[in-house]
Amino acid sequence: MEQLKQAIRTEGSVLSANVLKVDAFLNHRIDPVLMAAIGREFAERFREAGITKILTIETSGIAPALMAALELGVAVVFARKQKSLTMRDDLYVQKVYSFTKQVENEVTVSRKFLEKGDRVLIIDDFLAHGEAAFGLAKIVEEAGGAVAGIGIVIEKSFQNGAAKLQEAGYRVESLARIASLENNQVQFVEETIHA
Ligand code: G4P
């Protein structure tokens, strides 16, 4: 998605060979015009997938998920992150380890917001090792729903999340795919244009 890549080029900064900072439009300040375009792009890619619900995770997944939900005419549920909680029967709970932040969170979704038969589009801001996406997918499946796809705003393709999710059979659609952040430079994956 060219508009997103342009925002990354002009407003993103490389913090290290593994971390891209995009707090100017995605993780802190939010650009609503860009978010609306991101929502349209996700909706276009998943329009035929029979989506009944979007599932994301707080905080930064919510804005792109909401814009996609508006386009697709479905509700958004966002998983909450908690530091470990005493088990509660009314929640789905998955442990999600963040390699980037080196913390383990328990990710929870209220049982009342996912239904058997739901076709769920999972949306998140970043895809690194895929831990968050796998955790959300397990929750959908535990609820008796199906993961219809995984929509990612920025995929760091040099980390293994996308490959692992695809190997597990999930459809992953990433709007910007980063091949490398070496030498303080953002290198995008070359997109093959099919005639
Ligand atoms: P994974 O789920 O794919 O395995 O990713 P990982 O655990 O590494 O990511 C943990 C958190 O770090 C997530 O945010 C994710 O969005 C963020 N993150 C991962 N790589 C980058 C990066 O290159 N740049 C930035 N800016 N963030 C990155 P979170 O803890 O859920 O934060 P938030 O959604 O509350 O903002």
PDB file of C-alpha atoms and ligand atoms in Angstrom:
ATOM      1  CA  MET A   1       0.000   0.000   0.000  1.00  0.00           C
ATOM      2  CA  GLU A   2       1.891   2.997  -1.341  1.00  0.00           C
ATOM      3  CA  GLN A   3       0.321   5.641   0.928  1.00  0.00           C
ATOM      4  CA  LEU A   4       1.372   3.660   4.007  1.00  0.00           C
ATOM      5  CA  LYS A   5       4.893   3.073   2.691  1.00  0.00           C
ATOM      6  CA  GLN A   6       5.193   6.806   2.054  1.00  0.00           C
ATOM      7  CA  ALA A   7       4.176   7.553   5.657  1.00  0.00           C
ATOM      8  CA  ILE A   8       6.776   5.058   6.890  1.00  0.00           C
ATOM      9  CA  ARG A   9       9.455   6.668   4.688  1.00  0.00           C
ATOM     10  CA  THR A  10       8.679  10.218   5.731  1.00  0.00           C
ATOM     11  CA  GLU A  11       7.530   9.842   9.342  1.00  0.00           C
ATOM     12  CA  GLY A  12       9.023   6.564  10.524  1.00  0.00           C
ATOM     13  CA  SER A  13      12.385   6.229  12.181  1.00  0.00           C
ATOM     14  CA  VAL A  14      14.572   3.204  12.628  1.00  0.00           C
ATOM     15  CA  LEU A  15      15.363   2.655  16.303  1.00  0.00           C
ATOM     16  CA  SER A  16      17.471  -0.448  15.797  1.00  0.00           C
ATOM     17  CA  ALA A  17      17.868  -3.250  13.276  1.00  0.00           C
ATOM     18  CA  ASN A  18      14.693  -4.752  14.755  1.00  0.00           C
ATOM     19  CA  VAL A  19      12.457  -1.842  15.677  1.00  0.00           C
ATOM     20  CA  LEU A  20      10.727   0.754  13.550  1.00  0.00           C
ATOM     21  CA  LYS A  21       9.205   3.751  15.306  1.00  0.00           C
ATOM     22  CA  VAL A  22       5.935   4.956  13.799  1.00  0.00           C
ATOM     23  CA  ASP A  23       4.432   6.840  16.687  1.00  0.00           C
ATOM     24  CA  ALA A  24       3.741   9.844  14.424  1.00  0.00           C
ATOM     25  CA  PHE A  25       0.818   8.095  12.724  1.00  0.00           C
ATOM     26  CA  LEU A  26       0.121   4.691  14.304  1.00  0.00           C
ATOM     27  CA  ASN A  27       1.391   4.080  17.843  1.00  0.00           C
ATOM     28  CA  HIS A  28       0.903   7.397  19.600  1.00  0.00           C
ATOM     29  CA  ARG A  29      -0.434  10.127  17.322  1.00  0.00           C
ATOM     30  CA  ILE A  30      -2.945   8.637  14.898  1.00  0.00           C
ATOM     31  CA  ASP A  31      -3.451   9.899  11.356  1.00  0.00           C
ATOM     32  CA  PRO A  32      -7.183   9.448  10.689  1.00  0.00           C
ATOM     33  CA  VAL A  33      -6.921   9.946   6.923  1.00  0.00           C
ATOM     34  CA  LEU A  34      -4.286   7.242   6.664  1.00  0.00           C
ATOM     35  CA  MET A  35      -6.264   4.990   9.033  1.00  0.00           C
ATOM     36  CA  ALA A  36      -9.355   5.364   6.851  1.00  0.00           C
ATOM     37  CA  ALA A  37      -7.317   4.366   3.795  1.00  0.00           C
ATOM     38  CA  ILE A  38      -5.906   1.384   5.710  1.00  0.00           C
ATOM     39  CA  GLY A  39      -9.447   0.354   6.639  1.00  0.00           C
ATOM     40  CA  ARG A  40     -10.526   0.504   2.985  1.00  0.00           C
ATOM     41  CA  GLU A  41      -7.528  -1.547   1.908  1.00  0.00           C
ATOM     42  CA  PHE A  42      -8.221  -4.294   4.461  1.00  0.00           C
ATOM     43  CA  ALA A  43     -11.895  -4.284   3.500  1.00  0.00           C
ATOM     44  CA  GLU A  44     -11.039  -4.625  -0.180  1.00  0.00           C
ATOM     45  CA  ARG A  45      -8.753  -7.572   0.488  1.00  0.00           C
ATOM     46  CA  PHE A  46     -11.224  -9.395   2.744  1.00  0.00           C
ATOM     47  CA  ARG A  47     -14.571  -8.310   1.256  1.00  0.00           C
ATOM     48  CA  GLU A  48     -15.313 -11.793  -0.136  1.00  0.00           C
ATOM     49  CA  ALA A  49     -14.195 -13.672   2.985  1.00  0.00           C
ATOM     50  CA  GLY A  50     -17.538 -13.582   4.797  1.00  0.00           C
ATOM     51  CA  ILE A  51     -16.148 -11.743   7.821  1.00  0.00           C
ATOM     52  CA  THR A  52     -18.579 -11.485  10.753  1.00  0.00           C
ATOM     53  CA  LYS A  53     -16.252  -9.860  13.285  1.00  0.00           C
ATOM     54  CA  ILE A  54     -12.863  -8.236  13.644  1.00  0.00           C
ATOM     55  CA  LEU A  55     -10.596  -9.141  16.550  1.00  0.00           C
ATOM     56  CA  THR A  56      -7.610  -7.022  17.500  1.00  0.00           C
ATOM     57  CA  ILE A  57      -5.510  -6.352  20.592  1.00  0.00           C
ATOM     58  CA  GLU A  58      -5.122  -3.177  22.593  1.00  0.00           C
ATOM     59  CA  THR A  59      -3.775  -0.558  22.057  1.00  0.00           C
ATOM     60  CA  SER A  60      -2.460   0.118  18.595  1.00  0.00           C
ATOM     61  CA  GLY A  61      -4.481  -2.498  16.728  1.00  0.00           C
ATOM     62  CA  ILE A  62      -7.711  -0.725  17.578  1.00  0.00           C
ATOM     63  CA  ALA A  63      -7.517   2.208  15.143  1.00  0.00           C
ATOM     64  CA  PRO A  64      -6.891   0.200  11.950  1.00  0.00           C
ATOM     65  CA  ALA A  65      -9.321  -2.504  13.102  1.00  0.00           C
ATOM     66  CA  LEU A  66     -12.072   0.039  13.686  1.00  0.00           C
ATOM     67  CA  MET A  67     -11.655   1.591  10.246  1.00  0.00           C
ATOM     68  CA  ALA A  68     -11.754  -1.834   8.569  1.00  0.00           C
ATOM     69  CA  ALA A  69     -14.818  -2.752  10.616  1.00  0.00           C
ATOM     70  CA  LEU A  70     -16.633   0.368   9.491  1.00  0.00           C
ATOM     71  CA  GLU A  71     -15.965  -0.575   5.861  1.00  0.00           C
ATOM     72  CA  LEU A  72     -17.021  -4.199   6.334  1.00  0.00           C
ATOM     73  CA  GLY A  73     -20.045  -3.387   8.503  1.00  0.00           C
ATOM     74  CA  VAL A  74     -19.017  -5.613  11.418  1.00  0.00           C
ATOM     75  CA  ALA A  75     -18.116  -5.080  15.078  1.00  0.00           C
ATOM     76  CA  VAL A  76     -14.614  -4.936  16.511  1.00  0.00           C
ATOM     77  CA  VAL A  77     -13.595  -6.781  19.647  1.00  0.00           C
ATOM     78  CA  PHE A  78     -10.250  -5.922  21.165  1.00  0.00           C
ATOM     79  CA  ALA A  79      -8.404  -8.331  23.399  1.00  0.00           C
ATOM     80  CA  ARG A  80      -7.146  -6.869  26.639  1.00  0.00           C
ATOM     81  CA  LYS A  81      -3.643  -7.344  27.971  1.00  0.00           C
ATOM     82  CA  GLN A  82      -3.230  -8.058  31.632  1.00  0.00           C
ATOM     83  CA  LYS A  83      -0.256  -8.975  33.690  1.00  0.00           C
ATOM     84  CA  SER A  84      -1.597 -12.335  34.900  1.00  0.00           C
ATOM     85  CA  LEU A  85      -4.901 -12.757  36.488  1.00  0.00           C
ATOM     86  CA  THR A  86      -6.715 -15.279  38.560  1.00  0.00           C
ATOM     87  CA  MET A  87      -8.693 -17.390  36.127  1.00  0.00           C
ATOM     88  CA  ARG A  88     -12.136 -16.092  35.366  1.00  0.00           C
ATOM     89  CA  ASP A  89     -14.712 -18.356  33.790  1.00  0.00           C
ATOM     90  CA  ASP A  90     -16.231 -15.702  31.589  1.00  0.00           C
ATOM     91  CA  LEU A  91     -12.985 -15.026  29.693  1.00  0.00           C
ATOM     92  CA  TYR A  92     -10.886 -16.690  27.034  1.00  0.00           C
ATOM     93  CA  VAL A  93      -7.267 -16.375  28.169  1.00  0.00           C
ATOM     94  CA  GLN A  94      -4.039 -16.907  26.227  1.00  0.00           C
ATOM     95  CA  LYS A  95      -0.479 -16.209  27.292  1.00  0.00           C
ATOM     96  CA  VAL A  96       1.362 -14.073  24.741  1.00  0.00           C
ATOM     97  CA  TYR A  97       5.086 -13.496  25.009  1.00  0.00           C
ATOM     98  CA  SER A  98       6.498 -10.370  23.393  1.00  0.00           C
ATOM     99  CA  PHE A  99      10.039 -10.835  22.109  1.00  0.00           C
ATOM    100  CA  THR A 100      10.194  -7.126  21.310  1.00  0.00           C
ATOM    101  CA  LYS A 101       9.220  -5.965  24.792  1.00  0.00           C
ATOM    102  CA  GLN A 102      10.298  -9.100  26.668  1.00  0.00           C
ATOM    103  CA  VAL A 103       7.171  -9.362  28.735  1.00  0.00           C
ATOM    104  CA  GLU A 104       4.498 -11.993  28.925  1.00  0.00           C
ATOM    105  CA  ASN A 105       0.926 -10.801  28.971  1.00  0.00           C
ATOM    106  CA  GLU A 106      -2.262 -12.657  29.423  1.00  0.00           C
ATOM    107  CA  VAL A 107      -4.556 -11.726  26.607  1.00  0.00           C
ATOM    108  CA  THR A 108      -8.230 -11.958  27.399  1.00  0.00           C
ATOM    109  CA  VAL A 109     -11.517 -11.735  25.514  1.00  0.00           C
ATOM    110  CA  SER A 110     -14.923 -11.928  27.097  1.00  0.00           C
ATOM    111  CA  ARG A 111     -16.724 -15.117  26.084  1.00  0.00           C
ATOM    112  CA  LYS A 112     -19.852 -13.179  25.286  1.00  0.00           C
ATOM    113  CA  PHE A 113     -18.253 -11.332  22.373  1.00  0.00           C
ATOM    114  CA  LEU A 114     -17.190 -14.313  20.253  1.00  0.00           C
ATOM    115  CA  GLU A 115     -19.657 -16.820  18.912  1.00  0.00           C
ATOM    116  CA  LYS A 116     -19.524 -20.271  17.430  1.00  0.00           C
ATOM    117  CA  GLY A 117     -19.582 -19.884  13.650  1.00  0.00           C
ATOM    118  CA  ASP A 118     -17.982 -16.429  13.654  1.00  0.00           C
ATOM    119  CA  ARG A 119     -15.641 -15.790  10.730  1.00  0.00           C
ATOM    120  CA  VAL A 120     -13.049 -13.564  12.280  1.00  0.00           C
ATOM    121  CA  LEU A 121     -10.557 -11.205  10.695  1.00  0.00           C
ATOM    122  CA  ILE A 122      -7.643 -10.630  13.070  1.00  0.00           C
ATOM    123  CA  ILE A 123      -6.010  -7.218  12.674  1.00  0.00           C
ATOM    124  CA  ASP A 124      -2.846  -5.904  14.316  1.00  0.00           C
ATOM    125  CA  ASP A 125      -0.462  -2.997  13.836  1.00  0.00           C
ATOM    126  CA  PHE A 126       2.827  -4.948  13.725  1.00  0.00           C
ATOM    127  CA  LEU A 127       3.706  -8.514  12.900  1.00  0.00           C
ATOM    128  CA  ALA A 128       7.047  -9.596  14.326  1.00  0.00           C
ATOM    129  CA  HIS A 129       7.185 -13.149  15.706  1.00  0.00           C
ATOM    130  CA  GLY A 130       3.471 -13.757  15.383  1.00  0.00           C
ATOM    131  CA  GLU A 131       2.895 -14.371  19.079  1.00  0.00           C
ATOM    132  CA  ALA A 132      -0.037 -11.982  19.370  1.00  0.00           C
ATOM    133  CA  ALA A 133      -1.691 -13.260  16.179  1.00  0.00           C
ATOM    134  CA  PHE A 134      -1.324 -16.897  17.265  1.00  0.00           C
ATOM    135  CA  GLY A 135      -2.786 -16.073  20.666  1.00  0.00           C
ATOM    136  CA  LEU A 136      -5.773 -14.329  19.104  1.00  0.00           C
ATOM    137  CA  ALA A 137      -6.260 -17.181  16.616  1.00  0.00           C
ATOM    138  CA  LYS A 138      -6.338 -19.712  19.467  1.00  0.00           C
ATOM    139  CA  ILE A 139      -9.001 -17.668  21.206  1.00  0.00           C
ATOM    140  CA  VAL A 140     -11.156 -17.546  18.043  1.00  0.00           C
ATOM    141  CA  GLU A 141     -10.819 -21.301  17.589  1.00  0.00           C
ATOM    142  CA  GLU A 142     -11.548 -22.004  21.248  1.00  0.00           C
ATOM    143  CA  ALA A 143     -14.760 -20.024  20.805  1.00  0.00           C
ATOM    144  CA  GLY A 144     -15.761 -22.255  17.877  1.00  0.00           C
ATOM    145  CA  GLY A 145     -15.094 -19.611  15.257  1.00  0.00           C
ATOM    146  CA  ALA A 146     -12.832 -19.646  12.204  1.00  0.00           C
ATOM    147  CA  VAL A 147      -9.947 -17.337  11.443  1.00  0.00           C
ATOM    148  CA  ALA A 148     -10.848 -15.992   8.004  1.00  0.00           C
ATOM    149  CA  GLY A 149      -7.607 -14.039   7.738  1.00  0.00           C
ATOM    150  CA  ILE A 150      -4.980 -11.959   9.450  1.00  0.00           C
ATOM    151  CA  GLY A 151      -4.564  -8.329   8.400  1.00  0.00           C
ATOM    152  CA  ILE A 152      -1.354  -6.586   9.408  1.00  0.00           C
ATOM    153  CA  VAL A 153      -0.456  -2.933   8.958  1.00  0.00           C
ATOM    154  CA  ILE A 154       3.347  -3.394   9.091  1.00  0.00           C
ATOM    155  CA  GLU A 155       4.960  -6.794   8.701  1.00  0.00           C
ATOM    156  CA  LYS A 156       8.620  -7.142   9.595  1.00  0.00           C
ATOM    157  CA  SER A 157       9.299  -9.870   7.062  1.00  0.00           C
ATOM    158  CA  PHE A 158      12.805 -10.451   8.371  1.00  0.00           C
ATOM    159  CA  GLN A 159      11.271 -11.866  11.536  1.00  0.00           C
ATOM    160  CA  ASN A 160       9.473 -15.186  11.365  1.00  0.00           C
ATOM    161  CA  GLY A 161       5.844 -14.399  12.278  1.00  0.00           C
ATOM    162  CA  ALA A 162       4.387 -14.216   8.780  1.00  0.00           C
ATOM    163  CA  ALA A 163       6.059 -17.444   7.664  1.00  0.00           C
ATOM    164  CA  LYS A 164       4.912 -19.303  10.787  1.00  0.00           C
ATOM    165  CA  LEU A 165       1.321 -18.107  10.426  1.00  0.00           C
ATOM    166  CA  GLN A 166       1.242 -19.066   6.741  1.00  0.00           C
ATOM    167  CA  GLU A 167       2.728 -22.481   7.519  1.00  0.00           C
ATOM    168  CA  ALA A 168      -0.061 -22.933  10.043  1.00  0.00           C
ATOM    169  CA  GLY A 169      -2.538 -22.330   7.199  1.00  0.00           C
ATOM    170  CA  TYR A 170      -3.617 -18.776   7.931  1.00  0.00           C
ATOM    171  CA  ARG A 171      -4.095 -16.188   5.196  1.00  0.00           C
ATOM    172  CA  VAL A 172      -1.909 -13.190   6.041  1.00  0.00           C
ATOM    173  CA  GLU A 173      -2.373  -9.844   4.279  1.00  0.00           C
ATOM    174  CA  SER A 174       0.188  -7.200   5.220  1.00  0.00           C
ATOM    175  CA  LEU A 175      -0.137  -3.666   3.886  1.00  0.00           C
ATOM    176  CA  ALA A 176       3.578  -2.850   4.185  1.00  0.00           C
ATOM    177  CA  ARG A 177       6.276  -5.519   4.296  1.00  0.00           C
ATOM    178  CA  ILE A 178       9.693  -4.611   5.581  1.00  0.00           C
ATOM    179  CA  ALA A 179      12.638  -6.652   4.369  1.00  0.00           C
ATOM    180  CA  SER A 180      15.278  -4.979   6.528  1.00  0.00           C
ATOM    181  CA  LEU A 181      15.963  -2.165   8.970  1.00  0.00           C
ATOM    182  CA  GLU A 182      19.748  -2.574   8.755  1.00  0.00           C
ATOM    183  CA  ASN A 183      21.968   0.533   8.512  1.00  0.00           C
ATOM    184  CA  ASN A 184      19.159   2.777   9.752  1.00  0.00           C
ATOM    185  CA  GLN A 185      17.283   2.264   6.497  1.00  0.00           C
ATOM    186  CA  VAL A 186      13.825   0.925   5.815  1.00  0.00           C
ATOM    187  CA  GLN A 187      13.977  -1.569   2.968  1.00  0.00           C
ATOM    188  CA  PHE A 188      10.600  -2.790   1.739  1.00  0.00           C
ATOM    189  CA  VAL A 189      10.001  -6.245   0.289  1.00  0.00           C
ATOM    190  CA  GLU A 190       9.828  -5.943  -3.508  1.00  0.00           C
ATOM    191  CA  GLU A 191       6.225  -6.512  -4.533  1.00  0.00           C
ATOM    192  CA  THR A 192       5.718  -8.669  -7.598  1.00  0.00           C
ATOM    193  CA  ILE A 193       3.222  -7.050  -9.900  1.00  0.00           C
ATOM    194  CA  HIS A 194       1.211  -9.614 -11.804  1.00  0.00           C
ATOM    195  CA  ALA A 195       0.123  -8.539 -15.265  1.00  0.00           C
TER     196      ALA A 195
HETATM  197  P1  G4P B   1       4.512 -10.525  17.793  1.00  0.00           P
HETATM  198  O1  G4P B   1       3.215 -10.456  18.508  1.00  0.00           O
HETATM  199  O2  G4P B   1       4.373 -10.523  16.309  1.00  0.00           O
HETATM  200  O3  G4P B   1       5.367 -11.679  18.273  1.00  0.00           O
HETATM  201  O4  G4P B   1       5.277  -9.202  18.114  1.00  0.00           O
HETATM  202  P2  G4P B   1       6.039  -8.749  19.420  1.00  0.00           P
HETATM  203  O5  G4P B   1       5.604  -9.600  20.546  1.00  0.00           O
HETATM  204  O6  G4P B   1       7.474  -8.657  19.110  1.00  0.00           O
HETATM  205  O7  G4P B   1       5.390  -7.308  19.624  1.00  0.00           O
HETATM  206  C1  G4P B   1       5.082  -6.845  20.890  1.00  0.00           C
HETATM  207  C2  G4P B   1       4.704  -5.422  20.866  1.00  0.00           C
HETATM  208  O8  G4P B   1       5.712  -4.679  20.212  1.00  0.00           O
HETATM  209  C3  G4P B   1       3.420  -5.083  20.137  1.00  0.00           C
HETATM  210  O9  G4P B   1       2.923  -3.903  20.689  1.00  0.00           O
HETATM  211  C4  G4P B   1       3.919  -4.769  18.735  1.00  0.00           C
HETATM  212  O10 G4P B   1       3.001  -3.978  18.045  1.00  0.00           O
HETATM  213  C5  G4P B   1       5.174  -4.025  19.078  1.00  0.00           C
HETATM  214  N1  G4P B   1       6.174  -4.053  18.033  1.00  0.00           N
HETATM  215  C6  G4P B   1       6.811  -5.115  17.499  1.00  0.00           C
HETATM  216  N2  G4P B   1       7.728  -4.710  16.618  1.00  0.00           N
HETATM  217  C7  G4P B   1       7.651  -3.358  16.573  1.00  0.00           C
HETATM  218  C8  G4P B   1       8.360  -2.361  15.855  1.00  0.00           C
HETATM  219  O11 G4P B   1       9.247  -2.610  15.028  1.00  0.00           O
HETATM  220  N3  G4P B   1       7.990  -1.074  16.094  1.00  0.00           N
HETATM  221  C9  G4P B   1       7.026  -0.732  16.971  1.00  0.00           C
HETATM  222  N4  G4P B   1       6.741   0.563  17.109  1.00  0.00           N
HETATM  223  N5  G4P B   1       6.352  -1.650  17.683  1.00  0.00           N
HETATM  224  C10 G4P B   1       6.672  -2.941  17.476  1.00  0.00           C
HETATM  225  P3  G4P B   1       2.170  -3.794  22.037  1.00  0.00           P
HETATM  226  O12 G4P B   1       3.027  -4.152  23.186  1.00  0.00           O
HETATM  227  O13 G4P B   1       0.958  -4.639  21.906  1.00  0.00           O
HETATM  228  O14 G4P B   1       1.899  -2.259  22.099  1.00  0.00           O
HETATM  229  P4  G4P B   1       0.630  -1.381  21.805  1.00  0.00           P
HETATM  230  O15 G4P B   1      -0.241  -2.101  20.798  1.00  0.00           O
HETATM  231  O16 G4P B   1      -0.022  -1.248  23.124  1.00  0.00           O
HETATM  232  O17 G4P B   1       1.167  -0.124  21.223  1.00  0.00           O
END
